[in-house]
PDB file of C-alpha atoms in Angstrom:
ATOM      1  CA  UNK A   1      67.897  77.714  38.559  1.00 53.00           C
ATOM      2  CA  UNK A   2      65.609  76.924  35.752  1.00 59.00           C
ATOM      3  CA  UNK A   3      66.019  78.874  32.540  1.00 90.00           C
ATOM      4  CA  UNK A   4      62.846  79.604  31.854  1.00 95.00           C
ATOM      5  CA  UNK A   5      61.432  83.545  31.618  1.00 95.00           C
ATOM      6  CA  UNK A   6      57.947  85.523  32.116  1.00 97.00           C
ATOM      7  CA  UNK A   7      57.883  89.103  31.662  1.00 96.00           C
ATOM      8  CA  UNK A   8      56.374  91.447  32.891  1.00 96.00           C
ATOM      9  CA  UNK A   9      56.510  90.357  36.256  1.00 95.00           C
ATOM     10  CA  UNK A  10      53.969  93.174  37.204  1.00 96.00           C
ATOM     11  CA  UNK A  11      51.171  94.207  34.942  1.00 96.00           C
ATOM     12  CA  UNK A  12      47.948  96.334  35.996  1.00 97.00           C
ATOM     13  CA  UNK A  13      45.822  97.406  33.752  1.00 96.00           C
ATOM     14  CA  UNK A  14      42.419  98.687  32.884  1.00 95.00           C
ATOM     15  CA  UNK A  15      39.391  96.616  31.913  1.00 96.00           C
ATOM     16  CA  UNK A  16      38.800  95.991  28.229  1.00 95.00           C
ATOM     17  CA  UNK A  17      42.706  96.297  27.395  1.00 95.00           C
ATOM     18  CA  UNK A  18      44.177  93.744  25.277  1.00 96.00           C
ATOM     19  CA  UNK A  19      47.627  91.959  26.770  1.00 96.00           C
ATOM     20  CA  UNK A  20      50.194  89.518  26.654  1.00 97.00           C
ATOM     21  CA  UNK A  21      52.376  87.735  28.939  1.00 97.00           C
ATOM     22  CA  UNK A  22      55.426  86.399  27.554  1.00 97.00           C
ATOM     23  CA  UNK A  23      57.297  82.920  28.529  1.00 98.00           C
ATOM     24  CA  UNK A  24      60.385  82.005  27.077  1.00 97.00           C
ATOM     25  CA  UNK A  25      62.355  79.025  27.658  1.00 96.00           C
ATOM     26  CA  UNK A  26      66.270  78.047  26.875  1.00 94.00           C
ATOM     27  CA  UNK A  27      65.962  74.203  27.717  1.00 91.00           C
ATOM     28  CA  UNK A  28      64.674  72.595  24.682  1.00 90.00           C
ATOM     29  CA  UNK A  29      61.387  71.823  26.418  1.00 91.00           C
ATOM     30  CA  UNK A  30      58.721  70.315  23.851  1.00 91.00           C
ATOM     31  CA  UNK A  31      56.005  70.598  26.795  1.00 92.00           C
ATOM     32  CA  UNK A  32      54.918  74.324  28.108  1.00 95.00           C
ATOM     33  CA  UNK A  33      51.976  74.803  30.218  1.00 95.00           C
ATOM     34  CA  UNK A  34      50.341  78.294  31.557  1.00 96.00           C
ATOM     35  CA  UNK A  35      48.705  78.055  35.261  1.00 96.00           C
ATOM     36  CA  UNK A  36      46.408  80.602  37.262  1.00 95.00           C
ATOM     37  CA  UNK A  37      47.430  80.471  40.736  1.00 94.00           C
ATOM     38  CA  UNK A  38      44.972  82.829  43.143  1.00 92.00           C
ATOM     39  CA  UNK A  39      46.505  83.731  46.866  1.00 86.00           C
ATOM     40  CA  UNK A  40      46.706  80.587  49.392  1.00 84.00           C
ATOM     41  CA  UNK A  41      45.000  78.671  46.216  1.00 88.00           C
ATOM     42  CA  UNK A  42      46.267  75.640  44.238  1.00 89.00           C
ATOM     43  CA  UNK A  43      47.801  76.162  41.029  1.00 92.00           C
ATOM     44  CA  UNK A  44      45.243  75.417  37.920  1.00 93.00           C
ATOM     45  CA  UNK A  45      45.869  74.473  34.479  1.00 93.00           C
ATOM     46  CA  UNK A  46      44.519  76.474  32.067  1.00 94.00           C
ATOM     47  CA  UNK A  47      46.725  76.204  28.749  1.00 95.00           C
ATOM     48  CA  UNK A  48      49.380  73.161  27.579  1.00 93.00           C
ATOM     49  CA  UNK A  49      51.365  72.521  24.606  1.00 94.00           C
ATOM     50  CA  UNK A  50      52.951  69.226  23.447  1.00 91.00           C
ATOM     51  CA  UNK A  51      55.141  70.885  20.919  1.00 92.00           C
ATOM     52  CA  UNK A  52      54.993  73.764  18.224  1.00 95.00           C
ATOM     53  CA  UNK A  53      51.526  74.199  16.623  1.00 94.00           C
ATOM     54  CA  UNK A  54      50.197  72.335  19.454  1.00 93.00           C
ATOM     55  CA  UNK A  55      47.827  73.617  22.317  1.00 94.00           C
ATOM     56  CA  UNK A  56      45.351  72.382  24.518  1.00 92.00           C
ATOM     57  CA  UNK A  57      42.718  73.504  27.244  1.00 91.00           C
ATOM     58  CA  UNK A  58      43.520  72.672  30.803  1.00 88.00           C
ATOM     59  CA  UNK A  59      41.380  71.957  33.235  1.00 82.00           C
ATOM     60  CA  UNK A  60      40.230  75.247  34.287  1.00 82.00           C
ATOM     61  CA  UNK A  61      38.487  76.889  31.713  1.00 79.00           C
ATOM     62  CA  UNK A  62      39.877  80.425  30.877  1.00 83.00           C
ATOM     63  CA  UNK A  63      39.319  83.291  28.626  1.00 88.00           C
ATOM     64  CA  UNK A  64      42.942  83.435  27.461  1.00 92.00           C
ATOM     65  CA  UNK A  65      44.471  81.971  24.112  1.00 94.00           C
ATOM     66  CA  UNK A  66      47.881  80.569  23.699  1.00 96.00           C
ATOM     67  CA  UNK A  67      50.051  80.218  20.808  1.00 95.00           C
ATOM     68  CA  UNK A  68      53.408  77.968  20.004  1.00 96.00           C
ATOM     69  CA  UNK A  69      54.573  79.310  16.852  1.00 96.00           C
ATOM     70  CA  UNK A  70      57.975  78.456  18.151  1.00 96.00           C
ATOM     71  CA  UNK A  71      59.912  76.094  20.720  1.00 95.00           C
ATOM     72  CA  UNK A  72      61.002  78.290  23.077  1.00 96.00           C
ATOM     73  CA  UNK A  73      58.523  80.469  22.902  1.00 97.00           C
ATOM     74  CA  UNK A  74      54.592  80.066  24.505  1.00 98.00           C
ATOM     75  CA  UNK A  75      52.792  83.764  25.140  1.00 98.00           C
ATOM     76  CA  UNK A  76      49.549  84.155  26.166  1.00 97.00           C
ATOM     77  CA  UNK A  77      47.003  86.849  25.162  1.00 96.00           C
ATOM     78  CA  UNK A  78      43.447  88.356  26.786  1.00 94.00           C
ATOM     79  CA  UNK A  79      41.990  90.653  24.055  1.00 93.00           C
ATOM     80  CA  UNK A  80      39.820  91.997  26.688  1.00 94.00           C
ATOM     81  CA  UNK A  81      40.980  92.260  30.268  1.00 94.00           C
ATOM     82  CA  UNK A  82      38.487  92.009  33.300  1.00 94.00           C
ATOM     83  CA  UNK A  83      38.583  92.239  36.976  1.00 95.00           C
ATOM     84  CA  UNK A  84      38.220  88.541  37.062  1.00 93.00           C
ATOM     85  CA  UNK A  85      41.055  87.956  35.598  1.00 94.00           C
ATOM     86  CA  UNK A  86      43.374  89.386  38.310  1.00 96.00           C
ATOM     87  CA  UNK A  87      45.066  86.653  39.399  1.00 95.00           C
ATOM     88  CA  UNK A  88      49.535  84.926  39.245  1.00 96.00           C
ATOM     89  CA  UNK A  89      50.133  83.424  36.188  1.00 97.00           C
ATOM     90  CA  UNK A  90      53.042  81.168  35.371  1.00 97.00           C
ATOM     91  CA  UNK A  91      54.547  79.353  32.605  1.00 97.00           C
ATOM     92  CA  UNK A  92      56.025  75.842  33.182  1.00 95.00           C
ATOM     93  CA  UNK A  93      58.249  73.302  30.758  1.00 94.00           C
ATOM     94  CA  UNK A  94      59.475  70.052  31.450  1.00 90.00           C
ATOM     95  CA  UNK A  95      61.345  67.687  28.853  1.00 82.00           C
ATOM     96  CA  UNK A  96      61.198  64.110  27.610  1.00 72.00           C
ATOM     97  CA  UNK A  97      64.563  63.041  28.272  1.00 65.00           C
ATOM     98  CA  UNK A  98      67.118  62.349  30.901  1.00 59.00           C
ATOM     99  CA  UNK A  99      66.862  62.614  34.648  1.00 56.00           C
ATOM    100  CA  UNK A 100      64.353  65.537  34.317  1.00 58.00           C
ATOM    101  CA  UNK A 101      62.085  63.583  32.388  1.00 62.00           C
ATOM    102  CA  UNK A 102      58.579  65.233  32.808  1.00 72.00           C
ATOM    103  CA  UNK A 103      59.794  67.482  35.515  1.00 82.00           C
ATOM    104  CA  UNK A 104      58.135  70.817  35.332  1.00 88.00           C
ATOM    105  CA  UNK A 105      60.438  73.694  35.971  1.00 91.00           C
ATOM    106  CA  UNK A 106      58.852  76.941  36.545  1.00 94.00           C
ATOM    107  CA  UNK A 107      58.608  80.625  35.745  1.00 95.00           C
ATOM    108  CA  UNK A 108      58.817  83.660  38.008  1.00 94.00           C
ATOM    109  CA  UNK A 109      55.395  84.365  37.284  1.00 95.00           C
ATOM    110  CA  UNK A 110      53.467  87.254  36.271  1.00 96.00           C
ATOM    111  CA  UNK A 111      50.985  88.878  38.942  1.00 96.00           C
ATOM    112  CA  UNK A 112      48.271  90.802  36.932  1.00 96.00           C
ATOM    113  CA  UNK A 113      46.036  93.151  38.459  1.00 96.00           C
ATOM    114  CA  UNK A 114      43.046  94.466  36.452  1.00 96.00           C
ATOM    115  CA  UNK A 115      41.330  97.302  37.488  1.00 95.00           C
TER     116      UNK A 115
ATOM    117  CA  UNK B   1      38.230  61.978  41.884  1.00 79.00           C
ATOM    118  CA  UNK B   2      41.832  63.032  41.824  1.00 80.00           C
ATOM    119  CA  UNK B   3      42.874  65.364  44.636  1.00 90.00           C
ATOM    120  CA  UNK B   4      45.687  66.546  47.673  1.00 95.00           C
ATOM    121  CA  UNK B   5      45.079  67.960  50.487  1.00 96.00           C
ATOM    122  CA  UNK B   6      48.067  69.398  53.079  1.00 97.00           C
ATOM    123  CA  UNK B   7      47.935  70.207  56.290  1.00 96.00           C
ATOM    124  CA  UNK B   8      48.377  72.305  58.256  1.00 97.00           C
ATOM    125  CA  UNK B   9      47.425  74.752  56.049  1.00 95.00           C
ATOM    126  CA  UNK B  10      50.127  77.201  58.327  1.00 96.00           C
ATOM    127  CA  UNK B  11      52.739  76.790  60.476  1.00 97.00           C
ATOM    128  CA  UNK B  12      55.167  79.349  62.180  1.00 98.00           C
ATOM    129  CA  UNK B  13      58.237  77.900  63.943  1.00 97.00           C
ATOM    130  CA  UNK B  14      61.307  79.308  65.392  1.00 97.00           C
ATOM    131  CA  UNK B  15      64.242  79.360  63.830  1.00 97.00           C
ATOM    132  CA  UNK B  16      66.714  76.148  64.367  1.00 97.00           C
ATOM    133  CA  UNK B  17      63.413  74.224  65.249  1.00 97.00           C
ATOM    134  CA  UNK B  18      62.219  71.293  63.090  1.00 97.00           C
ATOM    135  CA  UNK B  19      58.962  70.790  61.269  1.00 97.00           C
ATOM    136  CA  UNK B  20      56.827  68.554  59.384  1.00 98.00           C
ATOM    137  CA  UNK B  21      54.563  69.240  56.868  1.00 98.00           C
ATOM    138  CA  UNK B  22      51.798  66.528  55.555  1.00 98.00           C
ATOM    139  CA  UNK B  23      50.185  65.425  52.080  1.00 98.00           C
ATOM    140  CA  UNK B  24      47.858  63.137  51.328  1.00 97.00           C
ATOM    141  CA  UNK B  25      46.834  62.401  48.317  1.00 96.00           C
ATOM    142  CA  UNK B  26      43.934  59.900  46.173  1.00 94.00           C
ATOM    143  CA  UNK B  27      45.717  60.545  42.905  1.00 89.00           C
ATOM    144  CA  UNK B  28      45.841  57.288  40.513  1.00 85.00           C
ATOM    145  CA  UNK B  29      47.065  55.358  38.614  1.00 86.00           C
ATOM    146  CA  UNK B  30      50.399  57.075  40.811  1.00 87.00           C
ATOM    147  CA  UNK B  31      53.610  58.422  38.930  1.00 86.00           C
ATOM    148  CA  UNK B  32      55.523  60.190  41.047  1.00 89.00           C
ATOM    149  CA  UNK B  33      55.066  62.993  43.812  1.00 93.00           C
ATOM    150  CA  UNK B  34      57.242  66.072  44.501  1.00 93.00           C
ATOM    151  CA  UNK B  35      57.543  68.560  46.741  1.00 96.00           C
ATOM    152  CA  UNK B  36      57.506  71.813  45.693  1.00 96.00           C
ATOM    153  CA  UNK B  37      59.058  75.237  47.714  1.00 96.00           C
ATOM    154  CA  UNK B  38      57.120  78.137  45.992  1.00 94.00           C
ATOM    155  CA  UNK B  39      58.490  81.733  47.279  1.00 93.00           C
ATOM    156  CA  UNK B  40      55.977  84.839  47.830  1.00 88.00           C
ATOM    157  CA  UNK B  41      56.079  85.950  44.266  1.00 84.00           C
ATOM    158  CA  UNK B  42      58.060  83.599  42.401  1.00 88.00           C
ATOM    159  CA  UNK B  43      57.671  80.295  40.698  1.00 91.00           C
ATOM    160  CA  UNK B  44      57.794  76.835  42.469  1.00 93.00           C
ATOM    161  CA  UNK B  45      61.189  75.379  42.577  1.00 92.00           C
ATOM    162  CA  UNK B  46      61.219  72.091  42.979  1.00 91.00           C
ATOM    163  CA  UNK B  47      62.675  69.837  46.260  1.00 94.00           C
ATOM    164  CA  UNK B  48      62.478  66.226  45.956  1.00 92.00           C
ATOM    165  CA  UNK B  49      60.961  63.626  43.466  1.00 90.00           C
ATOM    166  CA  UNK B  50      59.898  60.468  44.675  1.00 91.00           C
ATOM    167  CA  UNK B  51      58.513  57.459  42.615  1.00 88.00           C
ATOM    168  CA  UNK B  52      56.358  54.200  43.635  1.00 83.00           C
ATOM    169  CA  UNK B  53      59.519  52.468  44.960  1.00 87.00           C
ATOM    170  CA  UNK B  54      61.132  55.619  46.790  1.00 89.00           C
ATOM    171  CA  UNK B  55      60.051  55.922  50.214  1.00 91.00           C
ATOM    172  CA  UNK B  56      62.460  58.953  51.376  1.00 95.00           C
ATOM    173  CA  UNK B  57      65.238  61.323  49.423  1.00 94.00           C
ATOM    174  CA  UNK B  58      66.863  63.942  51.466  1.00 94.00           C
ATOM    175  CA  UNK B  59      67.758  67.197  49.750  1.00 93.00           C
ATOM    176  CA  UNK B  60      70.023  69.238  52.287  1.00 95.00           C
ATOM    177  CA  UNK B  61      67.772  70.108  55.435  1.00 97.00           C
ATOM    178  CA  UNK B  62      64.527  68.650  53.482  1.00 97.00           C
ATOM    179  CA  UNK B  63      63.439  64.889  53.843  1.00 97.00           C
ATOM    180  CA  UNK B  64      60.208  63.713  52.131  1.00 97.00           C
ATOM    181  CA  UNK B  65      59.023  60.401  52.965  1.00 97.00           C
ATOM    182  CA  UNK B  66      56.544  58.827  50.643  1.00 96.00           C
ATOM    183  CA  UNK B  67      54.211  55.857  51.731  1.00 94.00           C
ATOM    184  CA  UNK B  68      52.576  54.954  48.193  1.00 90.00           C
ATOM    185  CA  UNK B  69      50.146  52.091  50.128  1.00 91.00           C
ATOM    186  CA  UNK B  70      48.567  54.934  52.491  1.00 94.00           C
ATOM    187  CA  UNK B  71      48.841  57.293  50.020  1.00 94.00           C
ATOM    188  CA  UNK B  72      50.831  59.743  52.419  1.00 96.00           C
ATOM    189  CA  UNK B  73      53.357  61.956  52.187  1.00 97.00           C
ATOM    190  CA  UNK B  74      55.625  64.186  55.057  1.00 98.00           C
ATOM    191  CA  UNK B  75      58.258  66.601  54.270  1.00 98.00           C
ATOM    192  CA  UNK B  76      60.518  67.193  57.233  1.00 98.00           C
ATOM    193  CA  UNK B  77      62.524  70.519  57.874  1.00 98.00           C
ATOM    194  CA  UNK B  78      65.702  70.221  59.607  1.00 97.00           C
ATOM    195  CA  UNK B  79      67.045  73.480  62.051  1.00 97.00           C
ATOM    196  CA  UNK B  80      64.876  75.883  59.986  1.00 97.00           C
ATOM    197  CA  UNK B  81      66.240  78.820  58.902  1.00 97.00           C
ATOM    198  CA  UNK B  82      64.604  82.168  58.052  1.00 97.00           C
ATOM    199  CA  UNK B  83      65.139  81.756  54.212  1.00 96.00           C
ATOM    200  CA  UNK B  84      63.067  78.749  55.026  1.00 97.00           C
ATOM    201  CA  UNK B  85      59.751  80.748  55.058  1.00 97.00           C
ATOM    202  CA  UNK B  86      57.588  80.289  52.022  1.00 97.00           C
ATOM    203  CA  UNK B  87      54.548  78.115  50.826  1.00 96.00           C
ATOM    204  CA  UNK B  88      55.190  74.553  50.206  1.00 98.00           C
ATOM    205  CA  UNK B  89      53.847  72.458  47.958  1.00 97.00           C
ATOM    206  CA  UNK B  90      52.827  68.446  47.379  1.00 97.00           C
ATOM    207  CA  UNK B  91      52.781  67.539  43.639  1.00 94.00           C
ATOM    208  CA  UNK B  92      51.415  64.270  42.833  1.00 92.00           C
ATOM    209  CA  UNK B  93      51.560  62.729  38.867  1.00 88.00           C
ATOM    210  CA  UNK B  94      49.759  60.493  37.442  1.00 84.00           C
ATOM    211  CA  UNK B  95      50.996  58.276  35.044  1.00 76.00           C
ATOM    212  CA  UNK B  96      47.607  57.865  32.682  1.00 65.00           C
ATOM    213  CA  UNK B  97      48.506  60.383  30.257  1.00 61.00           C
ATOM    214  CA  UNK B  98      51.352  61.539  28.336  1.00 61.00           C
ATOM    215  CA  UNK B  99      51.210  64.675  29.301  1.00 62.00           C
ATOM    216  CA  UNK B 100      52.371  63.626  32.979  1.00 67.00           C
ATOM    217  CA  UNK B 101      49.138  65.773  34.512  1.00 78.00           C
ATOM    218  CA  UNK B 102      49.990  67.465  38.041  1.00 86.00           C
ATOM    219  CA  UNK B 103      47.747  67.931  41.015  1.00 90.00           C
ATOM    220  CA  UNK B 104      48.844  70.729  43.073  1.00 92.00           C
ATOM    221  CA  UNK B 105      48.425  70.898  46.749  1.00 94.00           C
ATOM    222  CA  UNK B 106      47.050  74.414  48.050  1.00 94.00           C
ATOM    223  CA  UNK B 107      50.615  74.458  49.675  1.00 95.00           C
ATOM    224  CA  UNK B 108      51.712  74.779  53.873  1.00 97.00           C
ATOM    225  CA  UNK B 109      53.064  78.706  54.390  1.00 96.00           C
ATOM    226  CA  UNK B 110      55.602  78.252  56.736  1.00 97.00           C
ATOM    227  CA  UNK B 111      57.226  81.018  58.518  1.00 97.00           C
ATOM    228  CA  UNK B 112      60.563  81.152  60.476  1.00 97.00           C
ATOM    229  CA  UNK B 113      60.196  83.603  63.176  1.00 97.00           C
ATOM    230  CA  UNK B 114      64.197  85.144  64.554  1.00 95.00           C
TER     231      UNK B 114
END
């Protein structure tokens, strides 16, 4: 089991609300990455980091921000919730080294629902 | 363009029955590809990893088998079980970045019926 956290799990909210879903990890992980996954869909990228004050666009382009003000640590914030944005989100990390190299472990996920 | 596709996109089996699932995949230059079991409502956990020169790792009941010249890969399911059901998922890597970028399958839901 990867040690690697999202909370809340469950989040709905109204439109226009500002939030922020947490991901914490305890590996040491330089690389964290946020993806949108929709039901029966493929997961998309939509946020990466290589390392603290680092963060990058992924491929899908999305309303959210991200932030790495620390290593463990790699939240993500909508200052203004819509409908569209109902969708799974999880954080990933994988690390440089050893027999994991570049292997993305996984978060629970967080399944927002804006109404 | 970079891209996997699964099939079948679903598949219910009985339980102690066998199963196959299918990738194929046009991702290059090619790292690595794993396969992925992703739970209703949780996170993928990963299976298997298989590079260029691996063509099969067993993990239990799983076997992936990985044949990097057609670009095909099959992930076999020994006596299912009922825990068994849940969406899984073909991960291909390419190895022209350093960020190690993954294409995602849209996953095979599998269910194990009693």
């Amino acid at each position: 089991e990867a040690d690697i956290y999202q909370t809340p799990r469950y989040l709905v909210i109204g439109t226009g609300k500002k939030i922020t879903l947490e991901c914490s990890q305890t590996m040491g992980h330089d690389k964290m990455y946020w993806y949108q996954q929709d039901p029966g869909m493929e997961l998309h990228l939509i946020h990466y980091s290589y390392g603290v004050n680092s963060t990058e666009k992924g491929d899908l382009s999305s309303e959210s921000t991200v932030s790495r003000i620390r290593t463990e640590h790699f939240p993500l914030t909508l200052e203004s919730a819509r409908p569209s944005h109902t969708s799974q989100y999880l954080c990933a990390s994988s690390g440089t080294t050893g027999a994991t190299y570049n292997e993305q472990f996984f978060g629970p996920g967080t399944r927002l629902t804006v109404l | 363009k970079n891209q996997v596709e699964q099939s079948p996109q679903s598949l219910i089996i009985l339980e102690g029955k066998n199963c196959t699932l299918q990738c194929n995949y046009t991702v290059s230059p090619f790292s690595n590809l794993r396969w992925y079991k992703q739970d209703t409502g949780r996170g993928p956990v990963s299976l298997t990893i298989m590079t260029f020169s691996e063509n099969t790792k067993s993990n239990g009941r799983y076997t992936a088998t990985l044949d990097a010249d057609t670009k095909q890969s099959s992930l076999h399911i020994t006596a299912s079980q009922l825990s068994d059901s849940a969406s899984y998922i073909c991960v291909v890597s390419d190895r022209g970045s350093t960020l190690g970028r993954l294409y995602f399958g849209r996953g095979t839901q599998l269910t194990v019926w009693p």
